[in-house]
Tab-separated table of C-alpha atoms and ligand atoms in Angstrom:
chain	number	residue	atom	x	y	z
A	1	UNK	CA	-0.216	-0.175	0.083
A	2	UNK	CA	1.186	2.804	-0.964
A	3	UNK	CA	1.724	5.579	2.088
A	4	UNK	CA	-1.011	8.205	2.512
A	5	UNK	CA	1.274	11.337	0.944
A	6	UNK	CA	-2.096	13.941	0.357
A	7	UNK	CA	-3.842	15.745	-3.038
A	8	UNK	CA	-0.994	18.203	-3.583
A	9	UNK	CA	2.453	15.423	-2.494
A	10	UNK	CA	1.050	13.525	-5.674
A	11	UNK	CA	0.025	16.034	-7.950
A	12	UNK	CA	3.826	18.123	-7.543
A	13	UNK	CA	5.394	14.764	-7.899
A	14	UNK	CA	3.283	14.290	-11.753
A	15	UNK	CA	4.509	17.872	-12.064
A	16	UNK	CA	8.108	16.754	-11.413
A	17	UNK	CA	7.860	13.693	-12.938
A	18	UNK	CA	6.137	15.091	-16.970
A	19	UNK	CA	8.595	17.950	-16.450
A	20	UNK	CA	11.978	16.626	-16.156
A	21	UNK	CA	10.733	13.729	-18.926
A	22	UNK	CA	10.194	16.484	-21.342
A	23	UNK	CA	13.575	18.322	-20.543
A	24	UNK	CA	15.220	14.597	-21.159
A	25	UNK	CA	13.347	14.164	-24.082
A	26	UNK	CA	13.986	17.467	-25.662
A	27	UNK	CA	17.458	17.269	-24.571
A	28	UNK	CA	17.887	13.721	-26.447
A	29	UNK	CA	16.287	15.009	-29.972
A	30	UNK	CA	18.545	14.356	-32.527
A	31	UNK	CA	16.928	16.256	-34.777
A	32	UNK	CA	14.386	19.034	-35.993
A	33	UNK	CA	11.919	16.707	-36.612
A	34	UNK	CA	12.553	14.276	-33.591
A	35	UNK	CA	12.205	17.368	-31.175
A	36	UNK	CA	8.980	18.890	-33.095
A	37	UNK	CA	8.083	15.865	-32.118
A	38	UNK	CA	8.405	16.088	-28.648
A	39	UNK	CA	7.085	19.631	-28.627
A	40	UNK	CA	3.766	17.916	-29.459
A	41	UNK	CA	4.116	15.758	-27.202
A	42	UNK	CA	4.686	17.584	-23.951
A	43	UNK	CA	3.899	21.292	-25.314
A	44	UNK	CA	1.293	20.619	-27.727
A	45	UNK	CA	-2.488	21.929	-26.930
A	46	UNK	CA	-3.203	18.034	-26.285
A	47	UNK	CA	-0.063	17.233	-25.006
A	48	UNK	CA	0.959	16.548	-21.338
A	49	UNK	CA	1.600	19.272	-20.219
A	50	UNK	CA	-0.822	21.252	-21.503
A	51	UNK	CA	-3.014	18.193	-20.130
A	52	UNK	CA	-1.868	18.979	-16.665
A	53	UNK	CA	-2.718	22.277	-16.603
A	54	UNK	CA	-6.734	20.930	-17.727
A	55	UNK	CA	-6.356	18.778	-14.869
A	56	UNK	CA	-5.935	22.148	-12.557
A	57	UNK	CA	-9.992	22.474	-12.029
A	58	UNK	CA	-10.391	19.020	-10.739
A	59	UNK	CA	-8.072	20.005	-7.765
A	60	UNK	CA	-9.678	21.202	-4.317
A	61	UNK	CA	-9.684	24.750	-4.512
A	62	UNK	CA	-6.638	25.353	-1.691
A	63	UNK	CA	-4.277	23.823	-3.907
A	64	UNK	CA	-4.881	25.105	-7.311
A	65	UNK	CA	-2.579	28.400	-7.312
A	66	UNK	CA	0.944	25.755	-5.698
A	67	UNK	CA	0.285	23.146	-8.177
A	68	UNK	CA	-1.034	26.593	-10.996
A	69	UNK	CA	2.386	27.528	-10.251
A	70	UNK	CA	4.670	24.594	-10.644
A	71	UNK	CA	2.919	23.632	-13.771
A	72	UNK	CA	3.658	27.094	-15.758
A	73	UNK	CA	6.797	26.986	-14.458
A	74	UNK	CA	7.402	23.597	-15.932
A	75	UNK	CA	5.591	24.769	-19.423
A	76	UNK	CA	7.702	27.862	-19.061
A	77	UNK	CA	11.219	25.778	-18.180
A	78	UNK	CA	9.977	23.395	-20.884
A	79	UNK	CA	9.556	26.028	-23.844
A	80	UNK	CA	12.847	27.676	-22.923
A	81	UNK	CA	14.451	24.593	-23.365
A	82	UNK	CA	12.909	23.555	-26.767
A	83	UNK	CA	13.814	26.380	-28.355
A	84	UNK	CA	17.581	26.411	-26.638
A	85	UNK	CA	17.420	23.133	-28.798
A	86	UNK	CA	16.054	24.135	-31.755
A	87	UNK	CA	18.368	26.959	-32.312
A	88	UNK	CA	21.138	24.394	-31.525
A	89	UNK	CA	19.796	22.055	-33.767
A	90	UNK	CA	19.133	24.528	-36.846
A	91	UNK	CA	22.717	26.078	-36.227
A	92	UNK	CA	24.403	22.687	-36.262
A	93	UNK	CA	22.609	21.949	-39.467
A	94	UNK	CA	23.682	25.214	-40.776
A	95	UNK	CA	27.276	24.591	-39.703
A	96	UNK	CA	26.878	20.934	-41.601
A	97	UNK	CA	25.361	22.303	-44.582
A	98	UNK	CA	28.498	25.287	-44.684
A	99	UNK	CA	30.857	22.056	-43.686
A	100	UNK	CA	29.130	20.188	-46.537
A	101	UNK	CA	30.148	22.898	-48.856
A	102	UNK	CA	33.987	23.854	-47.768
A	103	UNK	CA	36.197	24.058	-50.657
A	104	UNK	CA	39.366	23.409	-49.367
A	105	UNK	CA	42.121	26.537	-50.300
A	106	UNK	CA	44.905	25.172	-48.952
A	107	UNK	CA	44.697	21.576	-51.846
A	108	UNK	CA	47.111	21.864	-54.450
A	109	UNK	CA	45.137	22.609	-57.600
A	110	UNK	CA	44.680	20.515	-60.491
A	111	UNK	CA	46.933	20.716	-63.521
A	112	UNK	CA	44.822	21.145	-66.546
A	113	UNK	CA	46.134	18.731	-69.438
A	114	UNK	CA	47.808	21.041	-71.953
A	115	UNK	CA	48.781	19.043	-75.365
A	116	UNK	CA	52.289	19.695	-76.735
A	117	UNK	CA	53.115	19.215	-80.183
A	118	UNK	CA	53.438	15.864	-82.261
A	119	UNK	CA	56.719	14.314	-82.279
A	120	UNK	CA	57.378	14.471	-85.863
A	121	UNK	CA	56.385	18.038	-85.699
A	122	UNK	CA	59.216	19.176	-82.961
A	123	UNK	CA	61.437	16.572	-84.532
A	124	UNK	CA	60.857	18.610	-87.705
A	125	UNK	CA	61.147	22.422	-86.387
A	126	UNK	CA	63.977	21.402	-84.866
A	127	UNK	CA	65.866	20.143	-88.520
A	128	UNK	CA	64.413	23.033	-90.056
A	129	UNK	CA	65.803	25.087	-87.120
A	130	UNK	CA	69.032	23.597	-87.504
A	131	UNK	CA	69.517	24.477	-91.694
A	132	UNK	CA	67.614	27.239	-91.305
A	133	UNK	CA	70.686	29.229	-88.926
A	134	UNK	CA	73.277	27.252	-92.355
A	135	UNK	CA	71.900	29.632	-94.250
A	136	UNK	CA	69.534	27.127	-96.198
A	137	UNK	CA	66.268	28.325	-97.044
A	138	UNK	CA	62.622	26.093	-97.143
A	139	UNK	CA	60.419	24.947	-100.131
A	140	UNK	CA	57.465	22.842	-99.970
A	141	UNK	CA	56.165	20.782	-103.157
A	142	UNK	CA	53.521	18.978	-103.884
A	143	UNK	CA	52.424	15.172	-102.590
A	144	UNK	CA	50.652	14.199	-106.103
A	145	UNK	CA	53.447	14.244	-108.039
A	146	UNK	CA	54.026	13.538	-111.836
A	147	UNK	CA	55.870	11.270	-113.365
A	148	UNK	CA	57.991	13.467	-115.471
A	149	UNK	CA	59.689	15.128	-111.689
A	150	UNK	CA	59.350	11.577	-109.492
A	151	UNK	CA	61.316	9.619	-112.143
A	152	UNK	CA	62.145	10.968	-114.975
A	153	UNK	CA	64.139	14.398	-114.776
A	154	UNK	CA	66.008	12.777	-111.548
A	155	UNK	CA	67.813	10.612	-114.320
A	156	UNK	CA	65.671	6.972	-113.230
A	157	UNK	CA	66.638	4.724	-115.934
A	158	UNK	CA	63.265	3.326	-117.690
A	159	UNK	CA	61.560	0.365	-115.725
A	160	UNK	CA	64.042	1.011	-112.631
A	161	UNK	CA	61.597	-0.344	-109.500
A	162	UNK	CA	61.393	2.990	-107.840
A	163	UNK	CA	58.861	3.433	-110.496
A	164	UNK	CA	57.311	0.113	-110.180
A	165	UNK	CA	53.307	0.332	-109.055
A	166	UNK	CA	54.665	-1.793	-105.822
A	167	UNK	CA	56.231	0.991	-104.883
A	168	UNK	CA	53.946	4.343	-104.958
A	169	UNK	CA	50.334	5.068	-105.481
A	170	UNK	CA	49.665	5.900	-108.606
A	171	UNK	CA	46.899	8.714	-109.462
A	172	UNK	CA	46.904	7.544	-112.881
A	173	UNK	CA	49.524	6.477	-115.415
A	174	UNK	CA	51.091	10.040	-114.635
A	175	UNK	CA	50.404	10.532	-111.877
A	176	UNK	CA	51.399	9.452	-108.588
A	177	UNK	CA	51.469	9.695	-104.585
A	178	UNK	CA	54.985	10.916	-104.624
A	179	UNK	CA	57.681	8.008	-102.614
A	180	UNK	CA	60.288	10.482	-102.141
A	181	UNK	CA	60.718	14.734	-101.792
A	182	UNK	CA	63.797	14.706	-104.241
A	183	UNK	CA	61.249	16.107	-107.401
A	184	UNK	CA	61.602	18.763	-105.687
A	185	UNK	CA	65.162	19.160	-106.790
A	186	UNK	CA	64.220	19.962	-110.083
A	187	UNK	CA	61.213	21.556	-109.103
A	188	UNK	CA	63.188	24.519	-107.226
A	189	UNK	CA	66.085	24.436	-109.356
A	190	UNK	CA	63.751	25.165	-112.643
A	191	UNK	CA	62.468	27.550	-111.392
A	192	UNK	CA	65.825	29.909	-110.265
A	193	UNK	CA	69.363	30.227	-111.343
A	194	UNK	CA	72.554	29.130	-109.230
A	195	UNK	CA	73.146	29.094	-106.049
A	196	UNK	CA	70.444	27.746	-104.558
A	197	UNK	CA	70.699	25.971	-100.871
A	198	UNK	CA	67.744	24.617	-99.798
A	199	UNK	CA	65.700	21.917	-97.432
A	200	UNK	CA	61.846	20.631	-98.408
A	201	UNK	CA	60.851	18.800	-95.569
A	202	UNK	CA	57.467	16.702	-97.073
A	203	UNK	CA	54.833	13.947	-97.032
A	204	UNK	CA	55.602	11.203	-98.959
A	205	UNK	CA	54.088	7.915	-99.679
A	206	UNK	CA	54.871	4.026	-100.535
A	207	UNK	CA	52.935	1.178	-100.827
A	208	UNK	CA	55.107	-0.444	-97.956
A	209	UNK	CA	53.583	-3.130	-95.827
A	210	UNK	CA	53.132	-1.701	-92.125
A	211	UNK	CA	55.568	-2.506	-89.314
A	212	UNK	CA	57.174	-1.713	-86.962
A	213	UNK	CA	59.666	0.653	-89.409
A	214	UNK	CA	57.868	0.917	-92.054
A	215	UNK	CA	54.401	2.991	-92.924
A	216	UNK	CA	52.244	3.889	-96.215
A	217	UNK	CA	53.076	7.406	-95.427
A	218	UNK	CA	56.253	9.212	-93.853
A	219	UNK	CA	57.968	12.213	-93.621
A	220	UNK	CA	61.255	13.204	-95.439
A	221	UNK	CA	63.774	16.007	-95.558
A	222	UNK	CA	65.445	16.551	-98.625
A	223	UNK	CA	68.114	18.912	-98.744
A	224	UNK	CA	70.713	20.271	-101.636
A	225	UNK	CA	73.129	22.895	-102.357
A	226	UNK	CA	73.961	24.300	-106.201
A	227	UNK	CA	77.330	26.385	-106.617
A	228	UNK	CA	80.143	27.272	-108.102
A	229	UNK	CA	82.968	25.264	-106.442
A	230	UNK	CA	80.916	22.746	-104.462
A	231	UNK	CA	82.653	19.617	-103.280
A	232	UNK	CA	81.711	16.126	-101.558
A	233	UNK	CA	83.354	18.044	-98.474
A	234	UNK	CA	80.849	20.487	-97.982
A	235	UNK	CA	77.907	17.605	-97.986
A	236	UNK	CA	79.801	15.585	-95.224
A	237	UNK	CA	80.641	18.825	-93.084
A	238	UNK	CA	77.054	20.252	-93.482
A	239	UNK	CA	75.322	17.146	-92.812
A	240	UNK	CA	78.263	16.444	-89.851
A	241	UNK	CA	76.951	20.251	-88.151
A	242	UNK	CA	73.485	19.661	-88.367
A	243	UNK	CA	74.125	16.065	-86.661
A	244	UNK	CA	75.926	17.149	-83.735
A	245	UNK	CA	73.115	19.953	-83.472
A	246	UNK	CA	70.670	17.782	-83.367
A	247	UNK	CA	72.276	14.987	-80.827
A	248	UNK	CA	75.051	16.499	-79.670
A	249	UNK	CA	78.948	16.600	-80.068
A	250	UNK	CA	78.919	13.304	-79.298
A	251	UNK	CA	77.831	11.730	-82.347
A	252	UNK	CA	79.736	10.109	-85.447
A	253	UNK	CA	78.378	10.217	-89.219
A	254	UNK	CA	79.527	7.620	-91.642
A	255	UNK	CA	79.287	7.446	-95.497
A	256	UNK	CA	79.040	4.956	-97.056
A	257	UNK	CA	78.621	4.147	-100.918
A	258	UNK	CA	75.059	4.043	-102.141
A	259	UNK	CA	73.407	4.503	-105.684
A	260	UNK	CA	70.432	7.064	-106.054
A	261	UNK	CA	69.891	7.164	-110.036
A	262	UNK	CA	70.295	11.488	-109.488
A	263	UNK	CA	73.779	11.746	-107.261
A	264	UNK	CA	77.104	10.350	-108.424
A	265	UNK	CA	78.798	9.421	-106.049
A	266	UNK	CA	76.562	8.472	-103.992
A	267	UNK	CA	76.332	7.647	-100.173
A	268	UNK	CA	74.543	6.100	-97.453
A	269	UNK	CA	74.299	8.699	-94.158
A	270	UNK	CA	74.391	6.520	-91.201
A	271	UNK	CA	74.672	8.261	-87.438
A	272	UNK	CA	76.124	6.352	-84.423
A	273	UNK	CA	72.966	4.465	-82.748
A	274	UNK	CA	71.841	7.417	-80.672
A	275	UNK	CA	70.313	4.062	-78.593
A	276	UNK	CA	73.207	2.288	-77.558
A	277	UNK	CA	75.973	5.146	-78.381
A	278	UNK	CA	77.794	2.539	-80.642
A	279	UNK	CA	78.013	-0.247	-78.926
A	280	UNK	CA	75.157	-2.285	-80.775
A	281	UNK	CA	72.237	-2.643	-79.919
A	282	UNK	CA	68.661	-4.542	-81.142
A	283	UNK	CA	67.587	-0.827	-82.662
A	284	UNK	CA	70.529	-0.757	-84.806
A	285	UNK	CA	70.919	-4.477	-85.373
A	286	UNK	CA	74.399	-4.595	-83.168
A	287	UNK	CA	75.758	-2.408	-86.200
A	288	UNK	CA	76.262	0.420	-83.781
A	289	UNK	CA	75.163	2.696	-86.935
A	290	UNK	CA	71.893	3.990	-87.732
A	291	UNK	CA	71.135	4.898	-91.017
A	292	UNK	CA	68.913	8.290	-91.610
A	293	UNK	CA	68.729	8.510	-95.566
A	294	UNK	CA	70.658	9.207	-98.977
A	295	UNK	CA	72.575	11.381	-100.268
A	296	UNK	CA	75.191	12.723	-103.155
A	297	UNK	CA	76.778	15.081	-105.622
A	298	UNK	CA	73.694	15.653	-108.106
A	299	UNK	CA	74.372	14.590	-110.838
A	300	UNK	CA	75.262	16.347	-114.080
A	301	UNK	CA	72.465	15.038	-116.219
A	302	UNK	CA	69.583	16.243	-113.576
A	303	UNK	CA	71.899	19.408	-113.553
A	304	UNK	CA	70.974	19.912	-117.579
A	305	UNK	CA	67.445	18.627	-116.726
A	306	UNK	CA	67.005	21.564	-114.670
A	307	UNK	CA	68.921	23.794	-116.977
A	308	UNK	CA	72.393	24.446	-115.327
A	309	UNK	CA	75.373	24.124	-116.788
A	310	UNK	CA	77.698	20.926	-114.834
A	311	UNK	CA	81.063	22.934	-116.188
A	312	UNK	CA	79.893	25.600	-114.542
A	313	UNK	CA	77.971	24.552	-111.208
A	314	UNK	CA	78.017	21.208	-109.649
A	315	UNK	CA	75.718	20.409	-106.284
A	316	UNK	CA	75.295	17.780	-103.710
A	317	UNK	CA	71.677	16.896	-102.176
A	318	UNK	CA	70.845	14.355	-99.802
A	319	UNK	CA	67.158	13.061	-98.087
A	320	UNK	CA	66.340	11.892	-94.554
A	321	UNK	CA	64.020	9.864	-92.912
A	322	UNK	CA	61.977	12.542	-90.690
A	323	UNK	CA	59.873	9.556	-88.739
A	324	UNK	CA	63.521	8.300	-88.366
A	325	UNK	CA	64.923	10.796	-86.856
A	326	UNK	CA	61.741	11.702	-84.478
A	327	UNK	CA	61.827	8.063	-83.531
A	328	UNK	CA	65.602	8.229	-82.133
A	329	UNK	CA	64.964	11.671	-80.973
A	330	UNK	CA	62.319	10.083	-78.580
A	331	UNK	CA	63.085	6.492	-78.037
A	332	UNK	CA	60.177	5.337	-80.264
A	333	UNK	CA	60.596	2.088	-81.453
A	334	UNK	CA	57.357	1.795	-83.285
A	335	UNK	CA	56.666	4.048	-86.408
A	336	UNK	CA	52.830	3.393	-86.170
A	337	UNK	CA	52.897	5.368	-82.754
A	338	UNK	CA	53.808	8.220	-84.737
A	339	UNK	CA	50.304	7.618	-86.279
A	340	UNK	CA	48.361	6.160	-83.575
A	341	UNK	CA	48.444	2.825	-85.137
A	342	UNK	CA	50.275	1.230	-82.123
A	343	UNK	CA	49.841	1.538	-78.881
A	344	UNK	CA	53.232	3.006	-77.319
A	345	UNK	CA	54.370	0.844	-74.250
A	346	UNK	CA	54.292	2.045	-70.864
A	347	UNK	CA	52.602	5.294	-72.295
A	348	UNK	CA	49.229	5.946	-70.516
A	349	UNK	CA	46.186	6.023	-72.504
A	350	UNK	CA	43.423	8.631	-72.447
A	351	UNK	CA	40.658	6.183	-69.273
A	352	UNK	CA	44.183	5.637	-67.498
A	353	UNK	CA	45.174	2.145	-67.902
A	354	UNK	CA	48.864	1.194	-69.394
A	355	UNK	CA	49.112	-0.128	-72.699
A	356	UNK	CA	51.682	-2.570	-74.190
A	357	UNK	CA	50.927	-4.309	-77.451
A	358	UNK	CA	48.316	-5.671	-79.166
A	359	UNK	CA	47.100	-8.852	-78.424
A	360	UNK	CA	46.728	-10.408	-81.466
A	361	UNK	CA	42.634	-11.214	-80.629
B	1	LIG	N1	64.825	10.147	-102.264
B	1	LIG	C1	65.772	9.353	-101.650
B	1	LIG	C2	65.234	7.862	-100.827
B	1	LIG	O1	63.688	8.344	-101.001
B	1	LIG	C3	66.552	9.472	-100.654
B	1	LIG	C4	67.778	10.379	-101.207
B	1	LIG	C5	68.923	10.112	-102.067
B	1	LIG	C6	68.050	11.774	-100.965
B	1	LIG	C7	70.061	10.393	-102.738
B	1	LIG	C8	68.760	12.507	-102.387
B	1	LIG	C9	69.953	12.139	-102.463
B	1	LIG	O2	68.682	13.759	-102.198
B	1	LIG	O3	70.521	12.217	-102.909
B	1	LIG	O4	65.213	7.002	-100.918
């Protein structure tokens, strides 16, 4: 049995119990929704504290003021606690929102991906630069060329294999995609009197089967000089200066007898293998040398074909593969990488994966 405590005692206990329950519930509310539920439960019109107030009428008259004051105090205090909690929760929410949007200005920036020139373009720029400094002019010729300029004027004997349909792409019997830049020797000299000193970079085409060192499309740099008293020594000196400017003082150049219809004598040009510095490696087939082009003294027949007098002037010419020189410069071992046809081993692709050689599948 409960000991008798009187009406006031039990009513006062009820108020205080509810009051502290309300305060505890408010304190524990973790977010605005939960807090609102607590408010309705205790402070709402039909809430528990309001019910207490309504119950005052049932109390004996003398008890009402005491309990009434207590109820009012409980309600006022609970409302105060509610308001403080609501403010705290709103502040916390706002702070969380701000925190989520915060930008850390101390993070290092993301560098934009900046494009660069194609290795072929860069190599060509460098080559052109060197020859311009050596006093050469620069000219360009047509990629679609006539038979006459391509072969006949260059002293190719009839039926020479270079004219074989297999060597280049014919547009018609007489018109073809040039297989070398040498035709520009004829076009350039026909238009000018000696002395001439010029380089001709350009795109060439051959019906080569594509592999690591051959492509149907490639680039050459032609160069030639004609004047009185021009000798093979000038050719060697010029190409030597070029090679050292391009690859450094340690590079050596080798000339070996060769044959081209438009030069006599003719020489193959080779450089110290840039990959192994002459020691011998896979790239140079263990020879220590890499062939980069052909050269020679311009054949008197060619000089006559352009209207020059071979008794008065002499000249030399050379042609080099720009692809080859670019590959050496950048250590590229597959020409297809220059034309986007083969993945470059070890180079990251656009999707971030590392590429290797394509599998046979
Ligand atoms: N046009 C020759 C080729 O494509 C290279 C060449 C050799 C060019 C000798 C020359 C030269 O000007 O004199 O194989």
